[in-house]
Tab-separated table of C-alpha atoms in Angstrom:
chain	number	residue	atom	x	y	z
A	453	UNK	CA	32.258	-3.271	6.411
A	454	UNK	CA	29.253	-2.047	8.382
A	455	UNK	CA	26.441	-4.560	8.895
A	456	UNK	CA	23.385	-4.040	6.707
A	457	UNK	CA	20.149	-2.919	8.234
A	458	UNK	CA	17.228	-5.388	7.997
A	459	UNK	CA	15.258	-2.957	5.792
A	460	UNK	CA	18.137	-2.662	3.336
A	461	UNK	CA	18.499	-6.445	3.162
A	462	UNK	CA	14.777	-6.885	2.514
A	463	UNK	CA	14.948	-4.335	-0.316
A	464	UNK	CA	17.855	-6.164	-1.920
A	465	UNK	CA	16.124	-9.524	-1.552
A	466	UNK	CA	12.923	-8.094	-3.057
A	467	UNK	CA	14.855	-6.546	-5.932
A	468	UNK	CA	16.605	-9.827	-6.594
A	469	UNK	CA	13.352	-11.798	-6.431
A	470	UNK	CA	11.552	-9.397	-8.766
A	471	UNK	CA	14.324	-9.432	-11.336
A	472	UNK	CA	15.060	-13.130	-11.362
A	473	UNK	CA	14.056	-14.776	-14.629
A	474	UNK	CA	11.460	-17.478	-14.262
A	475	UNK	CA	12.627	-20.876	-15.401
A	476	UNK	CA	11.015	-24.264	-15.586
A	477	UNK	CA	11.740	-26.422	-12.535
A	478	UNK	CA	15.474	-26.067	-12.929
A	479	UNK	CA	17.470	-26.339	-9.688
A	480	UNK	CA	19.528	-23.282	-8.872
A	481	UNK	CA	23.188	-23.594	-8.195
A	482	UNK	CA	24.036	-22.788	-4.573
A	483	UNK	CA	27.175	-20.953	-5.759
A	484	UNK	CA	25.425	-18.536	-8.124
A	485	UNK	CA	25.404	-14.994	-6.718
A	486	UNK	CA	22.100	-13.098	-6.498
A	487	UNK	CA	21.369	-10.802	-9.405
A	488	UNK	CA	21.514	-7.157	-8.359
A	489	UNK	CA	19.052	-4.782	-10.024
A	490	UNK	CA	19.555	-1.051	-10.204
A	491	UNK	CA	17.028	1.350	-8.758
A	492	UNK	CA	16.564	2.807	-12.238
A	493	UNK	CA	15.399	-0.570	-13.522
A	494	UNK	CA	12.933	-0.890	-10.651
A	495	UNK	CA	11.720	2.663	-11.249
A	496	UNK	CA	11.112	1.973	-14.957
A	497	UNK	CA	9.296	-1.209	-14.058
A	498	UNK	CA	6.980	0.554	-11.607
A	499	UNK	CA	6.304	3.673	-13.712
A	500	UNK	CA	3.011	2.364	-15.185
A	501	UNK	CA	1.661	2.170	-11.617
A	502	UNK	CA	2.327	5.809	-10.720
A	503	UNK	CA	-0.429	8.327	-10.077
A	504	UNK	CA	-0.322	11.870	-11.364
A	505	UNK	CA	-1.465	14.689	-9.119
A	506	UNK	CA	-3.869	15.779	-11.852
A	507	UNK	CA	-5.551	12.356	-12.001
A	508	UNK	CA	-5.763	12.190	-8.228
A	509	UNK	CA	-7.259	15.656	-7.834
A	510	UNK	CA	-9.849	14.873	-10.522
A	511	UNK	CA	-11.491	12.286	-8.284
A	512	UNK	CA	-10.780	13.725	-4.847
A	513	UNK	CA	-9.986	17.369	-4.127
A	514	UNK	CA	-7.271	18.191	-1.622
A	515	UNK	CA	-9.656	19.220	1.189
A	516	UNK	CA	-11.620	15.953	1.005
A	517	UNK	CA	-8.423	13.936	0.708
A	518	UNK	CA	-7.028	15.657	3.793
A	519	UNK	CA	-10.237	14.886	5.721
A	520	UNK	CA	-10.055	11.246	4.654
A	521	UNK	CA	-6.379	10.968	5.599
A	522	UNK	CA	-6.967	12.573	8.994
A	523	UNK	CA	-9.819	10.178	9.719
A	524	UNK	CA	-7.756	7.169	8.618
A	525	UNK	CA	-4.793	8.230	10.769
A	526	UNK	CA	-7.047	8.722	13.792
A	527	UNK	CA	-8.820	5.393	13.246
A	528	UNK	CA	-5.567	3.462	12.806
A	529	UNK	CA	-4.085	5.181	15.861
A	530	UNK	CA	-7.180	4.479	17.985
A	531	UNK	CA	-7.212	0.815	16.968
A	532	UNK	CA	-3.398	0.571	17.285
A	533	UNK	CA	-3.024	-0.809	13.767
A	534	UNK	CA	0.198	-1.058	11.779
A	535	UNK	CA	1.404	1.810	9.608
A	536	UNK	CA	1.829	-0.537	6.639
A	537	UNK	CA	-1.914	-1.122	6.546
A	538	UNK	CA	-2.552	2.622	6.863
A	539	UNK	CA	-0.325	3.264	3.845
A	540	UNK	CA	-2.138	0.519	1.936
A	541	UNK	CA	-5.511	2.080	2.735
A	542	UNK	CA	-4.330	5.527	1.645
A	543	UNK	CA	-2.837	4.113	-1.553
A	544	UNK	CA	-6.034	2.245	-2.343
A	545	UNK	CA	-8.142	5.345	-1.763
A	546	UNK	CA	-5.809	7.420	-3.974
A	547	UNK	CA	-5.915	4.873	-6.787
A	548	UNK	CA	-9.689	4.681	-6.627
A	549	UNK	CA	-9.953	8.484	-6.749
A	550	UNK	CA	-7.538	8.709	-9.681
A	551	UNK	CA	-9.462	6.060	-11.637
A	552	UNK	CA	-12.939	7.462	-10.948
A	553	UNK	CA	-14.813	9.019	-13.860
A	554	UNK	CA	-16.518	11.676	-11.752
A	555	UNK	CA	-15.393	13.573	-8.642
A	556	UNK	CA	-16.229	11.823	-5.389
A	557	UNK	CA	-18.966	13.794	-3.658
A	558	UNK	CA	-18.768	14.640	0.027
A	559	UNK	CA	-21.107	12.899	2.409
A	560	UNK	CA	-21.935	9.342	3.395
A	561	UNK	CA	-20.785	7.946	0.052
A	562	UNK	CA	-17.308	9.388	0.457
A	563	UNK	CA	-17.108	8.152	4.045
A	564	UNK	CA	-18.155	4.684	2.868
A	565	UNK	CA	-15.248	4.719	0.386
A	566	UNK	CA	-12.798	5.579	3.161
A	567	UNK	CA	-14.167	2.759	5.311
A	568	UNK	CA	-14.015	0.353	2.371
A	569	UNK	CA	-10.373	1.254	1.713
A	570	UNK	CA	-9.586	0.663	5.387
A	571	UNK	CA	-11.341	-2.701	5.498
A	572	UNK	CA	-9.789	-3.909	2.242
A	573	UNK	CA	-6.293	-2.931	3.430
A	574	UNK	CA	-6.848	-4.808	6.688
A	575	UNK	CA	-8.350	-7.809	4.915
A	576	UNK	CA	-5.390	-8.077	2.555
A	577	UNK	CA	-2.469	-7.299	4.844
A	578	UNK	CA	-3.776	-7.307	8.394
A	579	UNK	CA	-4.568	-9.848	11.036
A	580	UNK	CA	-8.018	-11.222	11.736
A	581	UNK	CA	-8.180	-9.413	15.096
A	582	UNK	CA	-7.404	-6.104	13.345
A	583	UNK	CA	-10.201	-6.669	10.871
A	584	UNK	CA	-12.627	-7.496	13.680
A	585	UNK	CA	-11.674	-4.281	15.509
A	586	UNK	CA	-12.286	-2.253	12.357
A	587	UNK	CA	-15.627	-3.942	11.784
A	588	UNK	CA	-16.682	-2.922	15.305
A	589	UNK	CA	-15.683	0.645	14.495
A	590	UNK	CA	-17.881	0.546	11.391
A	591	UNK	CA	-20.861	-0.756	13.352
A	592	UNK	CA	-20.512	1.948	16.023
């Protein structure tokens, strides 16, 4: 059998961890095999978190979203930040736009939202040095 890639192993471990029933401090048997969860089960479980294109475009039209994404990509590339944090920032911005009651207007307010999404993503999943670099970018 071919060796598993690290990404595939992490996915299986995450699927097993998410599907494992929570029990009161009961020791697990070292012989028990991990519970395998189908992708369909994970998809059903994540479906309440999905965004529709209609909800997303209500808060942020495609031209403004493209501008925001281009700026985020350039900023993350300039600061040499990880792609995972970029994806988190984009996801956060999309979720905010989909949940907003009114369309996000262009201008300084929209730019502040993009910066906020970037800083929150770095605060949650980045390193302190990355956050400091981003803060310097905001000040400049």
